Short mmCIF file of C-alpha atoms in Angstrom, two decimals:
data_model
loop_
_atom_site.label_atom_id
_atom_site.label_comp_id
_atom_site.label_asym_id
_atom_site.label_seq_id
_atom_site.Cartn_x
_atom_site.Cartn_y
_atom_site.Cartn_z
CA UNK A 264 45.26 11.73 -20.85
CA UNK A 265 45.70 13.01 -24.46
CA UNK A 266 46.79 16.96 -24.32
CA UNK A 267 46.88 19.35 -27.50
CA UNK A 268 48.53 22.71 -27.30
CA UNK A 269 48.40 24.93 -30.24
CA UNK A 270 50.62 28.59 -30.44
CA UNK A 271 50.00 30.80 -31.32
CA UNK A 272 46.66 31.56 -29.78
CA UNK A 273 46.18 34.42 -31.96
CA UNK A 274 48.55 35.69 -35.20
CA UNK A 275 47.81 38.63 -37.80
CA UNK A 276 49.71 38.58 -40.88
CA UNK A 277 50.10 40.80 -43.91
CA UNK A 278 49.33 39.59 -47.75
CA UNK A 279 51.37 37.52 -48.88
CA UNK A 280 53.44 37.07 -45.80
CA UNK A 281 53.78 33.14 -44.81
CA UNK A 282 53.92 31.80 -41.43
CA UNK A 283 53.22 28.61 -39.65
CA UNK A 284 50.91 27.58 -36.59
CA UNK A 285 51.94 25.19 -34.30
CA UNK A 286 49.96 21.87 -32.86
CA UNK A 287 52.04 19.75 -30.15
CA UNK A 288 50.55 17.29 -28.58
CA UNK A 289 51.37 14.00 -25.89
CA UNK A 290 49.22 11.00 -26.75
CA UNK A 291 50.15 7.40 -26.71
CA UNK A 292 49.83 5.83 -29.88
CA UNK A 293 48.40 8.51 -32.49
CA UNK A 294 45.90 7.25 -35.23
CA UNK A 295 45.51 10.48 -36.69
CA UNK A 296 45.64 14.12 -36.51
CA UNK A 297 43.43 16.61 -37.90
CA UNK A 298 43.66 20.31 -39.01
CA UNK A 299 39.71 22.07 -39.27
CA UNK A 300 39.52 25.41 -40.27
CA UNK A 301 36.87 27.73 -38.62
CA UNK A 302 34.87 30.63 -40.06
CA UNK A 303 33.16 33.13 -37.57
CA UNK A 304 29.59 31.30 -37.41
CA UNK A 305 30.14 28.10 -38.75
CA UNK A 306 30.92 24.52 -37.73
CA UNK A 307 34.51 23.40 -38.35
CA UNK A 308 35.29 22.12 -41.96
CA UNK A 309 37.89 19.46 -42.32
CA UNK A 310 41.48 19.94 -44.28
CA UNK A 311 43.88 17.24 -43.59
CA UNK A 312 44.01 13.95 -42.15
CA UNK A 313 47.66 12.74 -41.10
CA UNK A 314 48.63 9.52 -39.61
CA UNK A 315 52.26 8.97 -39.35
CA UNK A 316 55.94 11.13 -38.78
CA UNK A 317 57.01 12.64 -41.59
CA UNK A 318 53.35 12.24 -43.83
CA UNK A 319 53.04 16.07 -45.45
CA UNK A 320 49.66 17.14 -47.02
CA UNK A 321 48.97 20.33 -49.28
CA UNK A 322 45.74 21.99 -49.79
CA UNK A 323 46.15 25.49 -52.03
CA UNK A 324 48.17 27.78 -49.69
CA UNK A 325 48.10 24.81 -46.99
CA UNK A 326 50.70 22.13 -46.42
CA UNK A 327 49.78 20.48 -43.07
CA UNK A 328 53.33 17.95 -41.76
CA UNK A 329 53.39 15.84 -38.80
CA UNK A 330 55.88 14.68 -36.47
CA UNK A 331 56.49 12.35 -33.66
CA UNK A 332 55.34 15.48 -31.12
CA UNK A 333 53.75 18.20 -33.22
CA UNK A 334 52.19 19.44 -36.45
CA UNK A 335 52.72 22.37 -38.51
CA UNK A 336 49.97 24.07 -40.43
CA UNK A 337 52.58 26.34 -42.96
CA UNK A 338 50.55 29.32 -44.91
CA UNK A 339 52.24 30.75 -48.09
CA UNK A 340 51.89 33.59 -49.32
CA UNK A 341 48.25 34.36 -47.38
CA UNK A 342 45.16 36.14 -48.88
CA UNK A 343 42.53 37.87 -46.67
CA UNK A 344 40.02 34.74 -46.82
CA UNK A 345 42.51 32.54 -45.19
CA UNK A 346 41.45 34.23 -42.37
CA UNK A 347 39.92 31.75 -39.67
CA UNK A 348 40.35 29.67 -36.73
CA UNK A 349 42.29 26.79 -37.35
CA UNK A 350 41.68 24.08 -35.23
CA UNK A 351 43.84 20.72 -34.41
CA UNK A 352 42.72 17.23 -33.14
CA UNK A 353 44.04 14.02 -32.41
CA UNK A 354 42.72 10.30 -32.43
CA UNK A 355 44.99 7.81 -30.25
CA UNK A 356 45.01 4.58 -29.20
CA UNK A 357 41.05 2.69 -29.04
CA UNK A 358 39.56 5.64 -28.15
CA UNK A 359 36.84 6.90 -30.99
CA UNK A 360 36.70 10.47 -30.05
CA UNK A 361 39.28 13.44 -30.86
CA UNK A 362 40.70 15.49 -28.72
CA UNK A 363 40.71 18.57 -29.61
CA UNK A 364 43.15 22.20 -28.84
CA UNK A 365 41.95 25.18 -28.57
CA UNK A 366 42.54 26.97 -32.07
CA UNK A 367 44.82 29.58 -33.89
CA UNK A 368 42.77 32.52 -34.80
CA UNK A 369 44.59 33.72 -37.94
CA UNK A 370 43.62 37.40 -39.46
CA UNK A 371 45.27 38.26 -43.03
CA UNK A 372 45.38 41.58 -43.49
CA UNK A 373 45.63 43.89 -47.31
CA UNK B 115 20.19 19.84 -49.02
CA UNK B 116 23.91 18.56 -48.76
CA UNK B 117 26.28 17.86 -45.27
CA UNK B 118 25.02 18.48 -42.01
CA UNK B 119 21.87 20.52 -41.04
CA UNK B 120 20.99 22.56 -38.06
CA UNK B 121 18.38 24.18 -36.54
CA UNK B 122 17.62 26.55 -35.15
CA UNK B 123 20.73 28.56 -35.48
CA UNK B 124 20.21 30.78 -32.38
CA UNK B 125 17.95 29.91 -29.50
CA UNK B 126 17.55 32.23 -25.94
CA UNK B 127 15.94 30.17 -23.43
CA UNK B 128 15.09 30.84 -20.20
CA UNK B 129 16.20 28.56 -17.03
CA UNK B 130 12.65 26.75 -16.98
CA UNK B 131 12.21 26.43 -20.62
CA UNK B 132 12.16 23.21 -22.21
CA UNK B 133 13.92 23.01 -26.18
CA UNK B 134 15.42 21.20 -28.30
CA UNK B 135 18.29 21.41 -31.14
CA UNK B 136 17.94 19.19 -34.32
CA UNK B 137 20.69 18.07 -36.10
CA UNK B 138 20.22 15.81 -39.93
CA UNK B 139 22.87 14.53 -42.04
CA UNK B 140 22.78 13.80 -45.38
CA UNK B 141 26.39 12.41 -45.99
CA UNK B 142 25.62 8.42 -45.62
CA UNK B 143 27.27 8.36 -42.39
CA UNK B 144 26.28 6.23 -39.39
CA UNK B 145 27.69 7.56 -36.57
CA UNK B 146 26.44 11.02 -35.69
CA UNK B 147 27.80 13.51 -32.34
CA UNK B 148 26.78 16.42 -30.20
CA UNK B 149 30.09 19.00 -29.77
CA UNK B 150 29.77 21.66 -27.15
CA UNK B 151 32.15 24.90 -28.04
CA UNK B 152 32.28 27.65 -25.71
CA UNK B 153 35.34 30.28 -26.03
CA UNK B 154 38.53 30.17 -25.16
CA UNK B 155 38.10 26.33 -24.75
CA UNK B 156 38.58 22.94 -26.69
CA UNK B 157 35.37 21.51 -28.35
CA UNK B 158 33.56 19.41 -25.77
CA UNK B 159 32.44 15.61 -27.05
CA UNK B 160 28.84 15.40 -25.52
CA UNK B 161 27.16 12.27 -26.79
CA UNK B 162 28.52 9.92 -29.46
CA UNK B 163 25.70 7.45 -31.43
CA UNK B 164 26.83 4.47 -33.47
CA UNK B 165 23.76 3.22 -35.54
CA UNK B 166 21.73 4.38 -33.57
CA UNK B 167 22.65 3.34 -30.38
CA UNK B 168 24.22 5.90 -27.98
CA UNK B 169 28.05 4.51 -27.61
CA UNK B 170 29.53 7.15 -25.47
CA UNK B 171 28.11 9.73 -22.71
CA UNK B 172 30.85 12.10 -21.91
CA UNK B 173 29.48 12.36 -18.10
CA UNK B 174 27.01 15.26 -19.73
CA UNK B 175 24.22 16.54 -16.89
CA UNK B 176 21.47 14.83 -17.10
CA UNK B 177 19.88 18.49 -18.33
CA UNK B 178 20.57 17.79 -21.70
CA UNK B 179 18.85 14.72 -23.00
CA UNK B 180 20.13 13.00 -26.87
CA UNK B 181 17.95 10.87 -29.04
CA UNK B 182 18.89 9.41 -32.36
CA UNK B 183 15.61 8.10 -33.94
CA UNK B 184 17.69 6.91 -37.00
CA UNK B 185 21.56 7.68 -38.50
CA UNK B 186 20.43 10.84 -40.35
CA UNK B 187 18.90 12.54 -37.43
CA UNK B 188 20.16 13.31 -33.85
CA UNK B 189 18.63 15.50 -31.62
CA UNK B 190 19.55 17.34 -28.09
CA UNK B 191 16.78 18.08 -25.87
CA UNK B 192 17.61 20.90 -23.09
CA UNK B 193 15.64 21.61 -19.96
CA UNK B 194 16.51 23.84 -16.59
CA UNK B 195 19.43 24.61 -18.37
CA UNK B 196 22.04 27.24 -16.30
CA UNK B 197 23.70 30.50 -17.68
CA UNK B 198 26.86 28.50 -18.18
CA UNK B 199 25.47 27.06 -20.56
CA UNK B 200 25.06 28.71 -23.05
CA UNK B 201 27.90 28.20 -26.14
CA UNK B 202 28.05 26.76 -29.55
CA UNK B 203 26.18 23.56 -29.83
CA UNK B 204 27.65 21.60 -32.99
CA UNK B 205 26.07 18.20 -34.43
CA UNK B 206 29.11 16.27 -36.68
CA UNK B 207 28.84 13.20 -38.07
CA UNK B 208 31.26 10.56 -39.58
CA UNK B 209 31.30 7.29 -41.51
CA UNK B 210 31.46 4.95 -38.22
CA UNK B 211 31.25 5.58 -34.72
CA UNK B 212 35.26 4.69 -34.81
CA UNK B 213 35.71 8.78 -35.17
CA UNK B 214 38.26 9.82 -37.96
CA UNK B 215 36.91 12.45 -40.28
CA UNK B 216 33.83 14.54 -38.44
CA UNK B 217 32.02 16.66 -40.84
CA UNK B 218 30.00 19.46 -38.60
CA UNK B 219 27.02 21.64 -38.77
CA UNK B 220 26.89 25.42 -38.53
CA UNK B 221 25.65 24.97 -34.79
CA UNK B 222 23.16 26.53 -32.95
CA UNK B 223 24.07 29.31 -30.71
CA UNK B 224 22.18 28.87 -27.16
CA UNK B 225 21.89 31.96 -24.64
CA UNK B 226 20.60 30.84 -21.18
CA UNK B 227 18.95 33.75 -19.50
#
């Protein structure tokens, strides 16, 4: 069965002070993973799409990377409307549907 | 209206009531889903329709009932639901019934009292 683990569950950061959130996961043969960021209230909204060890993907303050066992989401240099859940997901082997972990709540604080 | 649409955004029902959540996209897509979210836990996949055609039924109770008159509308109809259920429904839909790239609604937020 395809597991997803994300750490921290929770993390609070100053301005401007850059971190990373983890995403491990066990899946035989990966097709994709995917980092969705989550505002209080809303539906998830998509950032990256990754597919294969070593594929790195930058969005503003976001660079999403991806190896054989985990992804890193890596922040730099964090503003206040960063903060969110941010959710991971993988898509392995025939299956259509994405697995998903339970989510990093991030709060950037002034 | 762009992206996914739901409504209504929050719904209290009662244990006998009988309701029901629309979801409409307005992306293209084909394949459209029903997510369940409660806290502290992973989003649920509910129901998964492919053209139409319901392609996967993730052993939901028979309580909640999908229909997808079309690929821009999908709808969940609830009835006797329990207290445990209540949580964030999401709609999402994507390009093909293959998954990849979901693109979600806002939700509706169900209370079961």
């Amino acid at each position: 069965e395809d597991q997803v683990t994300q750490s921290p569950e929770a993390l609070r950061l100053q301005e401007g002070e850059s971190s990373s959130l983890n995403c491990s996961y066990t899946v035989s043969g990966l097709r994709g993973l995917f980092w969705y960021r989550q505002d209080p209230g809303k539906g998830p909204e998509f950032l990256f799409t990754l597919y294969s060890a070593g594929e790195e993907k930058e969005k503003e303050r976001l660079k999403a990377t991806l190896t054989k066992k985990e992804s890193f989401l890596h922040i730099t240099a964090p503003k206040p409307e960063d903060s969110a859940t941010y959710l991971c997901a993988v898509q392995a082997g025939t299956a259509s549907k994405l697995t998903f972990g339970t989510g990093t709540r991030l709060q950037v604080t002034l | 209206e762009t992206g996914v649409t739901q409504t209504p955004r929050h719904l209290v029902m009662g244990m006998t009531n009988k309701k029901s959540l629309k979801c409409e996209q307005h992306l293209g897509h084909n394949a459209m889903y029903w997510y369940k979210q409660s806290a502290k836990k992973p989003l649920e996949l509910m129901f998964v329709y492919n053209f139409k055609e319901q392609t996967e039924n993730n052993s939901v109770p028979s309580r909640f009932s999908p229909e997808c008159p079309n690929s821009s509308h999908l709808f969940l109809h609830l009835h006797t639901l329990q207290p445990e259920d209540s949580a964030l429904y999401l709609c999402a839909s994507s390009q093909d019934g293959r998954g990849g790239t979901l693109h979600f609604g806002n939700g509706t937020r169900l209370t079961v009292t």
